[in-house]
Short mmCIF file of C-alpha atoms in Angstrom, two decimals:
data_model
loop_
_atom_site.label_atom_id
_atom_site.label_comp_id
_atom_site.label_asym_id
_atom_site.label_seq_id
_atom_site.Cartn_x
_atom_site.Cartn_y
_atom_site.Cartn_z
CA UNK A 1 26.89 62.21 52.78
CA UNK A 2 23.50 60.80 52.00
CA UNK A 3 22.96 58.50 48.92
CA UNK A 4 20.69 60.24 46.80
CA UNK A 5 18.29 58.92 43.84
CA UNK A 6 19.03 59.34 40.38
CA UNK A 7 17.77 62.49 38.72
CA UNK A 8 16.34 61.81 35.74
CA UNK A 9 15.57 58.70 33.68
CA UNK A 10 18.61 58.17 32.11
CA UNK A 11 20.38 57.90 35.24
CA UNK A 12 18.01 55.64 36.58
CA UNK A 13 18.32 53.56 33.43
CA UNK A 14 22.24 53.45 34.06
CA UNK A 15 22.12 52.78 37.56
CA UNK A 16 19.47 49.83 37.37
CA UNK A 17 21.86 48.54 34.52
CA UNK A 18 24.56 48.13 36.39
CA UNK A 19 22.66 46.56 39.39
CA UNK A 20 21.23 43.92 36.83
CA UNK A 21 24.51 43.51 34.79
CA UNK A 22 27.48 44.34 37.29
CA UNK A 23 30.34 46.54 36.30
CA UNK A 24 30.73 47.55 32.96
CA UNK A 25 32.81 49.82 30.96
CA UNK A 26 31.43 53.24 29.63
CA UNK A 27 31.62 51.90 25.78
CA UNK A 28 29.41 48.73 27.45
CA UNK A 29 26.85 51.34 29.17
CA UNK A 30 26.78 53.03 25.59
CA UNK A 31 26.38 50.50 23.89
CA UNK A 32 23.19 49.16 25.69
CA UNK A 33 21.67 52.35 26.58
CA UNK A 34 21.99 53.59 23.03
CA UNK A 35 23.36 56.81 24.72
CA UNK A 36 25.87 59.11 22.71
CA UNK A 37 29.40 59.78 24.41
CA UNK A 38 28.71 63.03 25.76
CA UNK A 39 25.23 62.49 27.28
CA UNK A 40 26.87 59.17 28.83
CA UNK A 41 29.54 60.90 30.31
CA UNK A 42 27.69 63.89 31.49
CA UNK A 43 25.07 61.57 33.24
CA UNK A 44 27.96 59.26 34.48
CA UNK A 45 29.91 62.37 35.74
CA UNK A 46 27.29 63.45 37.89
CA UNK A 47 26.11 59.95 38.85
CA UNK A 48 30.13 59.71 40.69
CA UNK A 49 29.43 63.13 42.23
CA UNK A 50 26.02 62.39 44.09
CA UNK A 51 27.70 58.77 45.44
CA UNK A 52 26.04 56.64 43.11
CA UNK A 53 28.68 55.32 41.05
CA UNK A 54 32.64 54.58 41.28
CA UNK A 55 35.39 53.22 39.12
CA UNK A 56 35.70 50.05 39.42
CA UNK A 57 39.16 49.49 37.80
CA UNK A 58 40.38 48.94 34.24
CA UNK A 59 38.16 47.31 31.88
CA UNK A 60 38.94 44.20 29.25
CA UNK A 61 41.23 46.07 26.06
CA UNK A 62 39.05 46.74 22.90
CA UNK A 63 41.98 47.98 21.31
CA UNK A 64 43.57 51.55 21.62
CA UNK A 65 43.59 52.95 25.01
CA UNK A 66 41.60 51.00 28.21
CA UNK A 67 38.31 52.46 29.73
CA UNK A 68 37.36 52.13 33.54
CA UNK A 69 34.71 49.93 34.43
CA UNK A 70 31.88 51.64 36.19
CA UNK A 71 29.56 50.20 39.12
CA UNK A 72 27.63 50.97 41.99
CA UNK A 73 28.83 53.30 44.93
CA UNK A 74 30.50 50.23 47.45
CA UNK A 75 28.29 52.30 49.79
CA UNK A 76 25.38 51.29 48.64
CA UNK A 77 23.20 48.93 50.79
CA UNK A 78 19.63 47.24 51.17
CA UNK A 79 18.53 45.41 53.50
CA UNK A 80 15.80 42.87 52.93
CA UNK A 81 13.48 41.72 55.80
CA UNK A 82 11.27 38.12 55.08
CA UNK A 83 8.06 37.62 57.37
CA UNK A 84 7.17 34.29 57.74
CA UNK A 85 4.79 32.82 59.93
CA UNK A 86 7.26 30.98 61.86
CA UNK A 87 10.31 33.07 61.09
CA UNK A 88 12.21 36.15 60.48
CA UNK A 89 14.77 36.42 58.02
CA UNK A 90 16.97 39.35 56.92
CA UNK A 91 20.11 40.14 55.45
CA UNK A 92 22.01 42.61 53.87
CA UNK A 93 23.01 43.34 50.06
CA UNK A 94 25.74 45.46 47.84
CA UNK A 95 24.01 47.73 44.75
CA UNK A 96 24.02 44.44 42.78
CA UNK A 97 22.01 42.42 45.30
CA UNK A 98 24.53 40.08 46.17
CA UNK A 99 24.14 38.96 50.03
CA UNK A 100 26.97 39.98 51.87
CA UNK A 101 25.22 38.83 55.59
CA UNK A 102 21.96 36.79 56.41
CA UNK A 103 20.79 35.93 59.49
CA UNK A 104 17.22 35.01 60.91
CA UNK A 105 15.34 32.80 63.95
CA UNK A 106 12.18 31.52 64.46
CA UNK A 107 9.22 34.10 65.42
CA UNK A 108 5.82 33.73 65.57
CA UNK A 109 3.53 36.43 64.03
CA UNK A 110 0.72 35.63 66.60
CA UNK A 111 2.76 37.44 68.80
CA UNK A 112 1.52 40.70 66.94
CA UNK A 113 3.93 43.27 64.43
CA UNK A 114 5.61 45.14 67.23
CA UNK A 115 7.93 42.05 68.71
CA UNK A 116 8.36 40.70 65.00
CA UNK A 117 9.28 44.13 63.69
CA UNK A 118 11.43 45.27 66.68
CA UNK A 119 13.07 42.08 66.82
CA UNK A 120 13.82 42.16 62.67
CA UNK A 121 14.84 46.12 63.59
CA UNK A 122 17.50 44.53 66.16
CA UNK A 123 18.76 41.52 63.59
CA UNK A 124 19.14 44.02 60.40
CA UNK A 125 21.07 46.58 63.37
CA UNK A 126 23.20 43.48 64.24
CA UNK A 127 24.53 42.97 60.40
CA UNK A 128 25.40 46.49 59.98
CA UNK A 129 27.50 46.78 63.05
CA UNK A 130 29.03 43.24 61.73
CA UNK A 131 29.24 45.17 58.32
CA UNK A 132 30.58 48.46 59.20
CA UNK A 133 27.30 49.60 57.51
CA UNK A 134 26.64 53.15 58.51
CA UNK A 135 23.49 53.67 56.26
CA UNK A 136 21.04 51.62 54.24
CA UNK A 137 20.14 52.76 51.15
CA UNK A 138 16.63 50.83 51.45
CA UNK A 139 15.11 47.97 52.91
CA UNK A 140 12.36 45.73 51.51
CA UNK A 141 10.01 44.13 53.47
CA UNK A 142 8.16 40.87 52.50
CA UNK A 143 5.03 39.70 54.25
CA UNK A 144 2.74 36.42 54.26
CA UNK A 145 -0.15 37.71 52.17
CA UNK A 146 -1.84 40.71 50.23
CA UNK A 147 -0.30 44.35 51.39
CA UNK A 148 -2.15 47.19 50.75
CA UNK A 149 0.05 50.52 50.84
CA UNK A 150 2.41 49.40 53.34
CA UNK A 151 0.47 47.77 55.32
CA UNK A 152 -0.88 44.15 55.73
CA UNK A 153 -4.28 42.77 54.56
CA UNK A 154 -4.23 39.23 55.30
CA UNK A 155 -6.12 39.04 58.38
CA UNK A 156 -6.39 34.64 58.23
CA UNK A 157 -2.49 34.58 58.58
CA UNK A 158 -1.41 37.80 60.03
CA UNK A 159 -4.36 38.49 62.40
CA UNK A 160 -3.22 40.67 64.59
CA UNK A 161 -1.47 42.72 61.83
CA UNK A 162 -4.24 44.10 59.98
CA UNK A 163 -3.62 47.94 58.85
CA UNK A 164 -0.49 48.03 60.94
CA UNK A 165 2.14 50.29 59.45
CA UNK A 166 4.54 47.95 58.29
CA UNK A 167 6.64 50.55 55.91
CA UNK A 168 6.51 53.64 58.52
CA UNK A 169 7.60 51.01 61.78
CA UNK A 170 10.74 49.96 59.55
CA UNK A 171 10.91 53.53 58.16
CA UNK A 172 11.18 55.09 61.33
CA UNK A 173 13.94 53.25 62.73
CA UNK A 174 16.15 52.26 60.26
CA UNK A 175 15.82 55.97 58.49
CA UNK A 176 15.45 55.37 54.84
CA UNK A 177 12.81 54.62 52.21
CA UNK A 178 10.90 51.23 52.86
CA UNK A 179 9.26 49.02 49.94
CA UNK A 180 6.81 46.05 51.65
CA UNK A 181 5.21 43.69 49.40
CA UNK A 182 3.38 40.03 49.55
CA UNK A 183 6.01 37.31 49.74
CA UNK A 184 5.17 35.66 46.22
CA UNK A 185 5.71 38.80 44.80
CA UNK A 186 8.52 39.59 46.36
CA UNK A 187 10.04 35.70 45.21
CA UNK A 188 9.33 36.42 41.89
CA UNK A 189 11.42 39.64 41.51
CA UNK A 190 14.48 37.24 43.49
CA UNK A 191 13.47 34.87 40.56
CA UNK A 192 13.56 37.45 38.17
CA UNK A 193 16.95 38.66 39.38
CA UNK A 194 18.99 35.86 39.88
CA UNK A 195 17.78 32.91 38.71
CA UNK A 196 16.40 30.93 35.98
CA UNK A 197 13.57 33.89 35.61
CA UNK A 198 16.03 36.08 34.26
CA UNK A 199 16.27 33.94 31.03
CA UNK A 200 12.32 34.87 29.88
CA UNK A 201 10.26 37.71 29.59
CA UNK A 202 6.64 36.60 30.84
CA UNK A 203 6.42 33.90 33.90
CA UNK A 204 4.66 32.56 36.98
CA UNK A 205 6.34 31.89 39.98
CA UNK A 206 4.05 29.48 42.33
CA UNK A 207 4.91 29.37 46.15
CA UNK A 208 4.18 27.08 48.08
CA UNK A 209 4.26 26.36 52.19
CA UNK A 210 1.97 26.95 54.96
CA UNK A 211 0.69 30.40 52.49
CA UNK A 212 0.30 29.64 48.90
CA UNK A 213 0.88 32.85 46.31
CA UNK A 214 1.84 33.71 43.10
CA UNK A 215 3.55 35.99 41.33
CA UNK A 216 3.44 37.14 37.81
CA UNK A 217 6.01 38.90 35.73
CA UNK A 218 5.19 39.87 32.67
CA UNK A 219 7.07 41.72 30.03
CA UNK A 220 10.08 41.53 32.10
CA UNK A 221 8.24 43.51 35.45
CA UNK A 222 6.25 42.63 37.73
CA UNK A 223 2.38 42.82 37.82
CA UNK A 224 0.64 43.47 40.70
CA UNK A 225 -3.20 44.30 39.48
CA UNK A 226 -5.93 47.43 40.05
CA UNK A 227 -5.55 46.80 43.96
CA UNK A 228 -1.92 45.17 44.15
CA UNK A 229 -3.76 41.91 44.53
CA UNK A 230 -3.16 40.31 40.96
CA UNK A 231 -1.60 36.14 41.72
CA UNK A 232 -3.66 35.84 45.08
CA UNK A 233 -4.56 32.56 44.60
CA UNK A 234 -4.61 31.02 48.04
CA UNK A 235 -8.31 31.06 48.66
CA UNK A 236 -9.43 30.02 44.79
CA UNK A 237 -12.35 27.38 45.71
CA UNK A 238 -11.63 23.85 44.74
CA UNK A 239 -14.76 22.24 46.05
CA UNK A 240 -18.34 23.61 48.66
CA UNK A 241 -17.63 20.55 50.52
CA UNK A 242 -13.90 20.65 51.20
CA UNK A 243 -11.49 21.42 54.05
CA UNK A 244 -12.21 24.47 56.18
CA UNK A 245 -9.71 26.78 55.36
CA UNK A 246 -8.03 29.97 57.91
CA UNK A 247 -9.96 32.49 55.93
CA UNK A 248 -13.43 31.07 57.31
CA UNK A 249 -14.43 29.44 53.73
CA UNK A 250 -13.94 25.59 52.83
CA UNK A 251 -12.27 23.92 50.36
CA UNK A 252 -9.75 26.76 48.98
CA UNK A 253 -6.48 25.97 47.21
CA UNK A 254 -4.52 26.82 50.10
CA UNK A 255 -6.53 24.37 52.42
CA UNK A 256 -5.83 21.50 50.53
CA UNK A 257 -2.32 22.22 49.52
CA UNK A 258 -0.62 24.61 51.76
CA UNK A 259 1.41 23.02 54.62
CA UNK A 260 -1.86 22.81 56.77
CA UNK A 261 -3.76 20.64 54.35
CA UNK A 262 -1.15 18.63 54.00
CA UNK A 263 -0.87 17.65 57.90
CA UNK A 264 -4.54 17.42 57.83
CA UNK A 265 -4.39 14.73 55.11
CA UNK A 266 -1.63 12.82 56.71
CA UNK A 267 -3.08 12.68 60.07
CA UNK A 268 -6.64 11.28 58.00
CA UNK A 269 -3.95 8.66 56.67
CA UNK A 270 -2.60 7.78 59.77
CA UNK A 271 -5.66 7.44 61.83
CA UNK A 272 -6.77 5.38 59.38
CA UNK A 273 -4.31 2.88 59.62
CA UNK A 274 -3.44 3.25 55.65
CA UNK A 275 0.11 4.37 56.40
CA UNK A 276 2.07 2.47 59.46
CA UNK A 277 4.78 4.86 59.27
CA UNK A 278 2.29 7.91 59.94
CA UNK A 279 0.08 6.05 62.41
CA UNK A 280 3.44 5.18 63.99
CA UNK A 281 5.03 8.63 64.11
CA UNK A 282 1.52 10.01 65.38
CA UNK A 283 1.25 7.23 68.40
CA UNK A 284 4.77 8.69 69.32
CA UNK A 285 4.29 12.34 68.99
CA UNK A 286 0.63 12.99 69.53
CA UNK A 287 0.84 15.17 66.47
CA UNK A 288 2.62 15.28 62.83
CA UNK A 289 4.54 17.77 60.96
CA UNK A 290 5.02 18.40 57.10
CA UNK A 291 8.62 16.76 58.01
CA UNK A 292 7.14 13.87 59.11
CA UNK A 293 4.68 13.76 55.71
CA UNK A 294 8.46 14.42 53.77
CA UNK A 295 10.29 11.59 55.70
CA UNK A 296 7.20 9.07 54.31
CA UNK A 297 6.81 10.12 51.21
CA UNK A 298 11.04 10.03 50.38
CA UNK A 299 10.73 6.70 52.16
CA UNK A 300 8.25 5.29 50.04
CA UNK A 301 5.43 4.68 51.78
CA UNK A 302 2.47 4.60 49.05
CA UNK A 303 -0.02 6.54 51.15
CA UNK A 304 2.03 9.30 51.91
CA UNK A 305 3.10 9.91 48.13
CA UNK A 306 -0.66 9.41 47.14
CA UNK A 307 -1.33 12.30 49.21
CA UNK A 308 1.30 14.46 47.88
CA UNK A 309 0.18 13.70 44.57
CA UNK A 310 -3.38 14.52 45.71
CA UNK A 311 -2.16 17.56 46.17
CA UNK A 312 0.08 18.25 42.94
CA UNK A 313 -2.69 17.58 41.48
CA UNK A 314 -4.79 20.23 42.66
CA UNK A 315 -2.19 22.92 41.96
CA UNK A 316 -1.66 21.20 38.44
CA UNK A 317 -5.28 21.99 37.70
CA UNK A 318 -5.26 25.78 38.91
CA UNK A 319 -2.25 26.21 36.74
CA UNK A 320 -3.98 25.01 33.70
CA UNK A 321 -6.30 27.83 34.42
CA UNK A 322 -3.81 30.56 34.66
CA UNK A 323 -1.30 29.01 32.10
CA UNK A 324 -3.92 29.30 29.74
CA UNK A 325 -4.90 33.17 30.71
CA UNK A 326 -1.66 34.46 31.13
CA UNK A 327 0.68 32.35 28.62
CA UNK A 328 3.82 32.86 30.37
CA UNK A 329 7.18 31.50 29.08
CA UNK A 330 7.83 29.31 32.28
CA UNK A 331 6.12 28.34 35.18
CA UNK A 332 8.67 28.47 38.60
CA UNK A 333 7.68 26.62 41.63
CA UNK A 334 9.07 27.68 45.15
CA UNK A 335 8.87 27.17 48.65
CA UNK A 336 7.77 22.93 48.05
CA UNK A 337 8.99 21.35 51.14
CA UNK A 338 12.71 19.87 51.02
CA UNK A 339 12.64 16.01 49.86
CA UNK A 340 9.06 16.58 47.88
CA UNK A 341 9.86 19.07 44.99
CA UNK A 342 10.70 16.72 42.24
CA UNK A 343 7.37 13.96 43.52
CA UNK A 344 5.31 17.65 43.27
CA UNK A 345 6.78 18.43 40.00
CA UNK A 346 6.36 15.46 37.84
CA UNK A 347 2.95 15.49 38.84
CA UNK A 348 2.11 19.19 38.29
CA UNK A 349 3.57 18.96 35.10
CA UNK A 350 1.81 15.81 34.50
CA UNK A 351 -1.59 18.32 34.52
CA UNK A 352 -0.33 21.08 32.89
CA UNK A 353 0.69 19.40 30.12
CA UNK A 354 -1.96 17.33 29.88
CA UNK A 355 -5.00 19.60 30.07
CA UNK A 356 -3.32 22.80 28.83
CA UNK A 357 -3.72 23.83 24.84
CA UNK A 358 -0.29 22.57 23.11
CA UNK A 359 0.21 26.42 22.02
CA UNK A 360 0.44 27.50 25.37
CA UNK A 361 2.78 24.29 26.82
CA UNK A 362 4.46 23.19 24.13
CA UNK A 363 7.81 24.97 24.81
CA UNK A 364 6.82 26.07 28.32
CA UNK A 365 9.13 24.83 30.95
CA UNK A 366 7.56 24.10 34.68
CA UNK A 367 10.53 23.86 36.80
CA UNK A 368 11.39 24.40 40.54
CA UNK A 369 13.70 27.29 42.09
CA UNK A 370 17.09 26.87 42.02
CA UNK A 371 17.56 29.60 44.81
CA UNK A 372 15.87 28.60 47.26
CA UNK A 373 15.43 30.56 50.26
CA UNK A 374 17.53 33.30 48.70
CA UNK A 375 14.99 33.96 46.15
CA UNK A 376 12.92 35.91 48.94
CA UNK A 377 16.00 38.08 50.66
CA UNK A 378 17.53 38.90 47.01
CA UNK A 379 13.41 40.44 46.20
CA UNK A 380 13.22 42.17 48.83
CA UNK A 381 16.49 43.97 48.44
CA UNK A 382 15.27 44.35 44.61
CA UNK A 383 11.74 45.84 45.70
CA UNK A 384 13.82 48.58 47.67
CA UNK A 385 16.05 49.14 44.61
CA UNK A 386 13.31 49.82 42.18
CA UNK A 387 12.45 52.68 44.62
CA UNK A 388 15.16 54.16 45.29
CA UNK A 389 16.85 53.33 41.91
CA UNK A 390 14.04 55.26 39.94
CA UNK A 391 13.98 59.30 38.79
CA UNK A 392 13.58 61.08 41.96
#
């Protein structure tokens, strides 16, 4: 039998609690819904009937006789699908979000959203049959870039994606309810799940690589704006006279600090003769790669990390600007290339703290992901929850 949503807000209130919080015995549930014995029970019975919720087994004694713990139907599933520009990741989740399979390969999204969608189609297909999955509950979709009702609306990294039907492709062939968001959003609600997010209210979560986003969570949800374009920060103008940047302008955020500014600055270094390890890597390669800017800077060579830090910088200062809007409780950074997250950080925070009002900083952490690339798959399956998790 189908899964079916909750019907009515105190179901969906139980049901999201127990995706957040794991099993937990009916006195638990009770106790943090504020619910009285007899609604809970009523609302629990008919949660079991429609295949939302099972027994779990015998819960910790409180004294007197021993409840059942209550969780999520075992046959609930999600399945979260990540769009990079250079790769496709997805995997598939329990009720609680925990990853039971992941898989992914490179893909270019130049190619256009029918091979990158069909092929993600095929990969989710493959973990179910691995899985013995027979139906998904809901699959969550993250793209590069601003989506607009299911579709995408970054034309500068996705261009030949613009107003394709994202949601209804994945809809159509995986038959249940799709939920596609920007990637930065979709890292933040990962954040917000499982890691250090979950221990504040209000926070940023900056990602970085060859797109940089933001997302914002505030008062414990996520924000997304008027137009679901709130934390689109890639194209905020640094400078008239700066790099040219994808989206046609010069001198945005993105163009200076997103993986592409990055290689541009290193191949200025090397060509320049002020790093021999660059110049040396380019005479061999014809070309150079953000692991080739990592590999410098980790082995110490002074113009590499001065570029890095060029670019920390940079983010430090457009932080300042929203720190001091939005005065979230923590600032998490994502996505920062493997080997440079700690030479971005101190640096970042360096700014922050420095220009920022003391009332806004002074117990603000700014601290990097401790989940990395299973922030994204564990936000997508999350985006799908709130969906189908809410009072149908």
């Amino acid at each position: 039998m189908a899964l079916v949503r909750p019907e009515n807000p105190q179901q969906a209130r139980l049901v999201r609690l127990l995706r957040d919080e794991g099993p937990r015995s009916r006195v638990e549930l009770g106790d943090l819904l504020g619910l009285s014995r007899t609604a809970l029970t009523t609302e629990l019975d008919r949660l079991t009937a429609r295949g939302l919720v099972e027994t779990a087994g015998p819960a910790a004694s409180r004294g007197g006789r021993r409840s059942s713990l209550l969780r999520l139907s075992g046959g609930v599933r999600f399945a979260s699908v990540v769009v990079a520009t250079d790769r496709v990741t997805v995997a598939i989740t329990d009720g609680e979000l925990n990853v039971l399979a992941e898989t992914g390969e490179v893909a270019d999204v130049r190619d256009g959203p029918e091979p990158v969608t069909g092929r993600a189609v095929e990969l989710v297909d493959k973990l179910r049959a691995e899985l013995g999955v027979t139906e998904l509950t809901g699959v969550g979709v993250a793209l590069p870039g601003p989506v607009d009702g299911g579709t995408s609306t970054a034309p500068a990294v996705l261009p030949r994606w613009q107003r394709f039907p994202v949601r209804d492709a994945f809809a159509a062939e995986l038959g249940c309810p799709v939920l596609v968001d920007n990637d930065a959003n979709v890292l933040a609600l990962g954040e917000r799940h499982a890691g250090i997010g979950r221990t504040v209210e209000d926070f940023l979560y900056l990602k970085l690589g060859t797109a940089i986003g933001c997302g914002l969570v505030l008062g414990g949800s996520l924000y997304r704006g008027a137009t679901s374009s709130a934390g689109d920060i890639a194209h905020l103008p640094l400078g008239e006279e700066g790099p040219p940047c994808a989206c046609g302008e010069a001198g945005c955020l993105e163009a200076y600090c997103g993986d592409v500014g990055l290689v541009r600055a290193a191949l200025a270094v090397a060509r320049t003769d002020r790093s021999p390890v660059l110049a040396a890597r380019l005479a061999a390669a014809g070309t150079l790669t953000v692991a080739d800017v990592v590999a410098a800077a980790t082995a110490g060579d002074p113009a590499t990390q001065l570029l890095v830090r060029d670019a920390a910088r940079r983010l430090g200062r457009v932080l300042v600007g929203l720190v001091s809007f939005f005065n979230p409780g923590m600032v998490v950074i994502g996505g920062a290339p493997d080997g440079l997250g700690h030479l971005l950080l101190s640096e970042i925070r360096g700014v922050v703290y420095r220009r920022s009002a003391p009332l806004a900083t002074g117990t603000m952490p700014i601290v990097l992901s401790d989940l990395a690339g299973r922030a994204a798959v564990v936000g997508a399956a999350h985006l799908a929850s709130e969906h189908v998790f809410s009072a149908g």
